[in-house]
Amino acid sequence: MTSRITELSVDCADPAALARFWAAVLDYVVIDEDPELVEIGPAGRADEQLLADIRTGPVAPTIFFARVPEDKVVKNRLHLDLSPIDTDRDGEIARLESLGARRTDLAPPDVTWVVMLDPEGNEFCVLRSLAPGEFSLS
């Protein structure tokens, strides 16, 4: 028996704003939205094709942003790691900052990744770039 990750859920204060930030970061679209819950995911996935794809292998999950009354007060227990695919790491960091992310000093010294915060203070990392010319398997 096997399971697949099909959705991720993020508690937040402003689902619409945080969903739009992450949609811009990941090149996702808003799939469904109400004041308390917003879902984002890859564009153009028909339900029938998505179900077939999930049954045959892993797929990019959708992300739900749910309004909760409490504020974030400690480090995330789970966070996202991002790898740029069409620019270098520092170019992607600049793009993320223009969307509302902030750099932190949480990464240990002498590492290749940068720890950032989304607009609600959730930690995520920007890893090395996978863009052509930035990364190769050889």
PDB file of C-alpha atoms in Angstrom:
ATOM      1  CA  MET A   1       0.000   0.000   0.000  1.00  0.00           C
ATOM      2  CA  THR A   2       1.175   3.523  -0.816  1.00  0.00           C
ATOM      3  CA  SER A   3       0.013   7.018   0.000  1.00  0.00           C
ATOM      4  CA  ARG A   4       0.749  10.264  -1.823  1.00  0.00           C
ATOM      5  CA  ILE A   5       1.135  13.802  -0.549  1.00  0.00           C
ATOM      6  CA  THR A   6      -1.716  15.566  -2.336  1.00  0.00           C
ATOM      7  CA  GLU A   7      -2.150  18.686  -0.216  1.00  0.00           C
ATOM      8  CA  LEU A   8      -0.196  20.716   2.312  1.00  0.00           C
ATOM      9  CA  SER A   9      -2.001  22.863   4.889  1.00  0.00           C
ATOM     10  CA  VAL A  10      -0.767  26.129   6.354  1.00  0.00           C
ATOM     11  CA  ASP A  11      -2.437  27.866   9.304  1.00  0.00           C
ATOM     12  CA  CYS A  12      -2.396  31.638   8.937  1.00  0.00           C
ATOM     13  CA  ALA A  13      -4.080  34.933   9.798  1.00  0.00           C
ATOM     14  CA  ASP A  14      -4.834  36.095   6.232  1.00  0.00           C
ATOM     15  CA  PRO A  15      -5.422  33.147   3.860  1.00  0.00           C
ATOM     16  CA  ALA A  16      -5.981  35.272   0.744  1.00  0.00           C
ATOM     17  CA  ALA A  17      -2.801  37.329   1.141  1.00  0.00           C
ATOM     18  CA  LEU A  18      -0.572  34.401   2.073  1.00  0.00           C
ATOM     19  CA  ALA A  19      -2.009  32.239  -0.715  1.00  0.00           C
ATOM     20  CA  ARG A  20      -1.288  34.934  -3.280  1.00  0.00           C
ATOM     21  CA  PHE A  21       2.305  35.291  -1.998  1.00  0.00           C
ATOM     22  CA  TRP A  22       2.943  31.547  -2.314  1.00  0.00           C
ATOM     23  CA  ALA A  23       1.129  31.337  -5.672  1.00  0.00           C
ATOM     24  CA  ALA A  24       3.511  33.986  -7.024  1.00  0.00           C
ATOM     25  CA  VAL A  25       6.534  32.208  -5.498  1.00  0.00           C
ATOM     26  CA  LEU A  26       5.613  28.807  -6.949  1.00  0.00           C
ATOM     27  CA  ASP A  27       3.886  29.870 -10.198  1.00  0.00           C
ATOM     28  CA  TYR A  28       0.630  28.381  -8.887  1.00  0.00           C
ATOM     29  CA  VAL A  29      -2.906  29.702  -9.302  1.00  0.00           C
ATOM     30  CA  VAL A  30      -5.765  30.114  -6.836  1.00  0.00           C
ATOM     31  CA  ILE A  31      -7.976  27.048  -7.287  1.00  0.00           C
ATOM     32  CA  ASP A  32     -10.641  27.741  -4.678  1.00  0.00           C
ATOM     33  CA  GLU A  33     -11.193  30.564  -2.227  1.00  0.00           C
ATOM     34  CA  ASP A  34     -13.452  31.617   0.590  1.00  0.00           C
ATOM     35  CA  PRO A  35     -12.672  33.990   3.477  1.00  0.00           C
ATOM     36  CA  GLU A  36     -11.472  31.174   5.759  1.00  0.00           C
ATOM     37  CA  LEU A  37      -9.697  28.824   3.332  1.00  0.00           C
ATOM     38  CA  VAL A  38      -7.787  29.283   0.066  1.00  0.00           C
ATOM     39  CA  GLU A  39      -6.327  26.508  -2.100  1.00  0.00           C
ATOM     40  CA  ILE A  40      -3.530  27.069  -4.628  1.00  0.00           C
ATOM     41  CA  GLY A  41      -1.930  24.655  -7.059  1.00  0.00           C
ATOM     42  CA  PRO A  42      -0.558  24.141 -10.544  1.00  0.00           C
ATOM     43  CA  ALA A  43      -2.733  25.550 -13.319  1.00  0.00           C
ATOM     44  CA  GLY A  44      -4.626  23.457 -15.820  1.00  0.00           C
ATOM     45  CA  ARG A  45      -5.101  20.199 -13.956  1.00  0.00           C
ATOM     46  CA  ALA A  46      -8.394  18.551 -14.893  1.00  0.00           C
ATOM     47  CA  ASP A  47      -9.767  16.448 -12.028  1.00  0.00           C
ATOM     48  CA  GLU A  48      -9.788  13.221 -14.055  1.00  0.00           C
ATOM     49  CA  GLN A  49      -6.179  13.636 -15.192  1.00  0.00           C
ATOM     50  CA  LEU A  50      -5.054  14.640 -11.704  1.00  0.00           C
ATOM     51  CA  LEU A  51      -6.610  11.496 -10.207  1.00  0.00           C
ATOM     52  CA  ALA A  52      -4.906   9.323 -12.840  1.00  0.00           C
ATOM     53  CA  ASP A  53      -1.565  11.057 -12.213  1.00  0.00           C
ATOM     54  CA  ILE A  54      -1.836  10.640  -8.420  1.00  0.00           C
ATOM     55  CA  ARG A  55      -2.516   6.931  -8.820  1.00  0.00           C
ATOM     56  CA  THR A  56       0.613   6.417 -10.951  1.00  0.00           C
ATOM     57  CA  GLY A  57       3.180   8.545  -9.114  1.00  0.00           C
ATOM     58  CA  PRO A  58       3.882  11.628  -7.025  1.00  0.00           C
ATOM     59  CA  VAL A  59       2.475  14.965  -8.205  1.00  0.00           C
ATOM     60  CA  ALA A  60       2.957  18.550  -7.110  1.00  0.00           C
ATOM     61  CA  PRO A  61       0.600  19.034  -4.143  1.00  0.00           C
ATOM     62  CA  THR A  62      -1.903  21.810  -3.745  1.00  0.00           C
ATOM     63  CA  ILE A  63      -1.532  24.056  -0.692  1.00  0.00           C
ATOM     64  CA  PHE A  64      -4.389  25.109   1.581  1.00  0.00           C
ATOM     65  CA  PHE A  65      -4.186  28.289   3.669  1.00  0.00           C
ATOM     66  CA  ALA A  66      -6.609  28.187   6.605  1.00  0.00           C
ATOM     67  CA  ARG A  67      -7.467  31.080   8.892  1.00  0.00           C
ATOM     68  CA  VAL A  68      -6.712  30.374  12.558  1.00  0.00           C
ATOM     69  CA  PRO A  69      -7.151  32.719  15.530  1.00  0.00           C
ATOM     70  CA  GLU A  70      -3.739  32.235  17.136  1.00  0.00           C
ATOM     71  CA  ASP A  71      -0.488  33.867  16.012  1.00  0.00           C
ATOM     72  CA  LYS A  72       2.654  31.965  15.056  1.00  0.00           C
ATOM     73  CA  VAL A  73       4.933  32.011  18.114  1.00  0.00           C
ATOM     74  CA  VAL A  74       7.716  29.440  17.563  1.00  0.00           C
ATOM     75  CA  LYS A  75       9.802  27.953  14.769  1.00  0.00           C
ATOM     76  CA  ASN A  76       7.925  25.944  12.147  1.00  0.00           C
ATOM     77  CA  ARG A  77       7.949  22.177  12.661  1.00  0.00           C
ATOM     78  CA  LEU A  78       7.791  21.792   8.870  1.00  0.00           C
ATOM     79  CA  HIS A  79       9.018  24.206   6.241  1.00  0.00           C
ATOM     80  CA  LEU A  80       9.431  24.382   2.479  1.00  0.00           C
ATOM     81  CA  ASP A  81      12.790  24.293   0.687  1.00  0.00           C
ATOM     82  CA  LEU A  82      12.846  26.088  -2.672  1.00  0.00           C
ATOM     83  CA  SER A  83      15.311  25.512  -5.521  1.00  0.00           C
ATOM     84  CA  PRO A  84      15.330  28.217  -8.208  1.00  0.00           C
ATOM     85  CA  ILE A  85      14.967  26.773 -11.719  1.00  0.00           C
ATOM     86  CA  ASP A  86      15.537  29.745 -14.014  1.00  0.00           C
ATOM     87  CA  THR A  87      17.848  32.116 -12.138  1.00  0.00           C
ATOM     88  CA  ASP A  88      20.666  31.982  -9.623  1.00  0.00           C
ATOM     89  CA  ARG A  89      19.966  31.741  -5.889  1.00  0.00           C
ATOM     90  CA  ASP A  90      20.569  35.429  -5.183  1.00  0.00           C
ATOM     91  CA  GLY A  91      18.327  36.500  -8.074  1.00  0.00           C
ATOM     92  CA  GLU A  92      15.536  34.347  -6.679  1.00  0.00           C
ATOM     93  CA  ILE A  93      16.056  35.773  -3.197  1.00  0.00           C
ATOM     94  CA  ALA A  94      15.693  39.282  -4.625  1.00  0.00           C
ATOM     95  CA  ARG A  95      12.450  38.234  -6.391  1.00  0.00           C
ATOM     96  CA  LEU A  96      11.079  36.724  -3.173  1.00  0.00           C
ATOM     97  CA  GLU A  97      11.945  39.877  -1.238  1.00  0.00           C
ATOM     98  CA  SER A  98      10.045  41.926  -3.839  1.00  0.00           C
ATOM     99  CA  LEU A  99       7.010  39.701  -3.139  1.00  0.00           C
ATOM    100  CA  GLY A 100       7.232  40.350   0.618  1.00  0.00           C
ATOM    101  CA  ALA A 101       9.653  37.708   1.964  1.00  0.00           C
ATOM    102  CA  ARG A 102      12.400  38.661   4.412  1.00  0.00           C
ATOM    103  CA  ARG A 103      15.895  37.246   4.925  1.00  0.00           C
ATOM    104  CA  THR A 104      16.905  35.945   8.336  1.00  0.00           C
ATOM    105  CA  ASP A 105      20.194  35.115  10.002  1.00  0.00           C
ATOM    106  CA  LEU A 106      18.916  31.671  11.068  1.00  0.00           C
ATOM    107  CA  ALA A 107      21.127  29.623   8.718  1.00  0.00           C
ATOM    108  CA  PRO A 108      24.386  28.338  10.173  1.00  0.00           C
ATOM    109  CA  PRO A 109      27.563  30.037   8.932  1.00  0.00           C
ATOM    110  CA  ASP A 110      29.184  28.690   5.757  1.00  0.00           C
ATOM    111  CA  VAL A 111      26.099  26.992   4.288  1.00  0.00           C
ATOM    112  CA  THR A 112      24.793  27.389   0.754  1.00  0.00           C
ATOM    113  CA  TRP A 113      21.169  28.077   1.605  1.00  0.00           C
ATOM    114  CA  VAL A 114      19.344  31.121   2.958  1.00  0.00           C
ATOM    115  CA  VAL A 115      16.539  30.997   5.530  1.00  0.00           C
ATOM    116  CA  MET A 116      13.722  33.424   4.768  1.00  0.00           C
ATOM    117  CA  LEU A 117      10.345  34.350   6.239  1.00  0.00           C
ATOM    118  CA  ASP A 118       7.102  34.614   4.291  1.00  0.00           C
ATOM    119  CA  PRO A 119       4.812  37.608   4.996  1.00  0.00           C
ATOM    120  CA  GLU A 120       3.389  35.897   8.126  1.00  0.00           C
ATOM    121  CA  GLY A 121       6.784  34.870   9.516  1.00  0.00           C
ATOM    122  CA  ASN A 122       6.855  31.217   8.395  1.00  0.00           C
ATOM    123  CA  GLU A 123      10.394  30.011   7.730  1.00  0.00           C
ATOM    124  CA  PHE A 124      11.440  28.571   4.373  1.00  0.00           C
ATOM    125  CA  CYS A 125      14.810  28.015   2.721  1.00  0.00           C
ATOM    126  CA  VAL A 126      16.186  28.964  -0.666  1.00  0.00           C
ATOM    127  CA  LEU A 127      18.661  26.302  -1.770  1.00  0.00           C
ATOM    128  CA  ARG A 128      21.119  26.177  -4.639  1.00  0.00           C
ATOM    129  CA  SER A 129      19.855  27.001  -8.114  1.00  0.00           C
ATOM    130  CA  LEU A 130      18.925  24.198 -10.527  1.00  0.00           C
ATOM    131  CA  ALA A 131      18.940  26.580 -13.501  1.00  0.00           C
ATOM    132  CA  PRO A 132      20.950  25.677 -16.607  1.00  0.00           C
ATOM    133  CA  GLY A 133      24.486  26.962 -16.147  1.00  0.00           C
ATOM    134  CA  GLU A 134      24.040  27.077 -12.370  1.00  0.00           C
ATOM    135  CA  PHE A 135      23.744  23.336 -11.728  1.00  0.00           C
ATOM    136  CA  SER A 136      24.647  20.209 -13.651  1.00  0.00           C
ATOM    137  CA  LEU A 137      24.877  16.519 -12.870  1.00  0.00           C
ATOM    138  CA  SER A 138      28.402  16.169 -14.238  1.00  0.00           C
TER     139      SER A 138
END
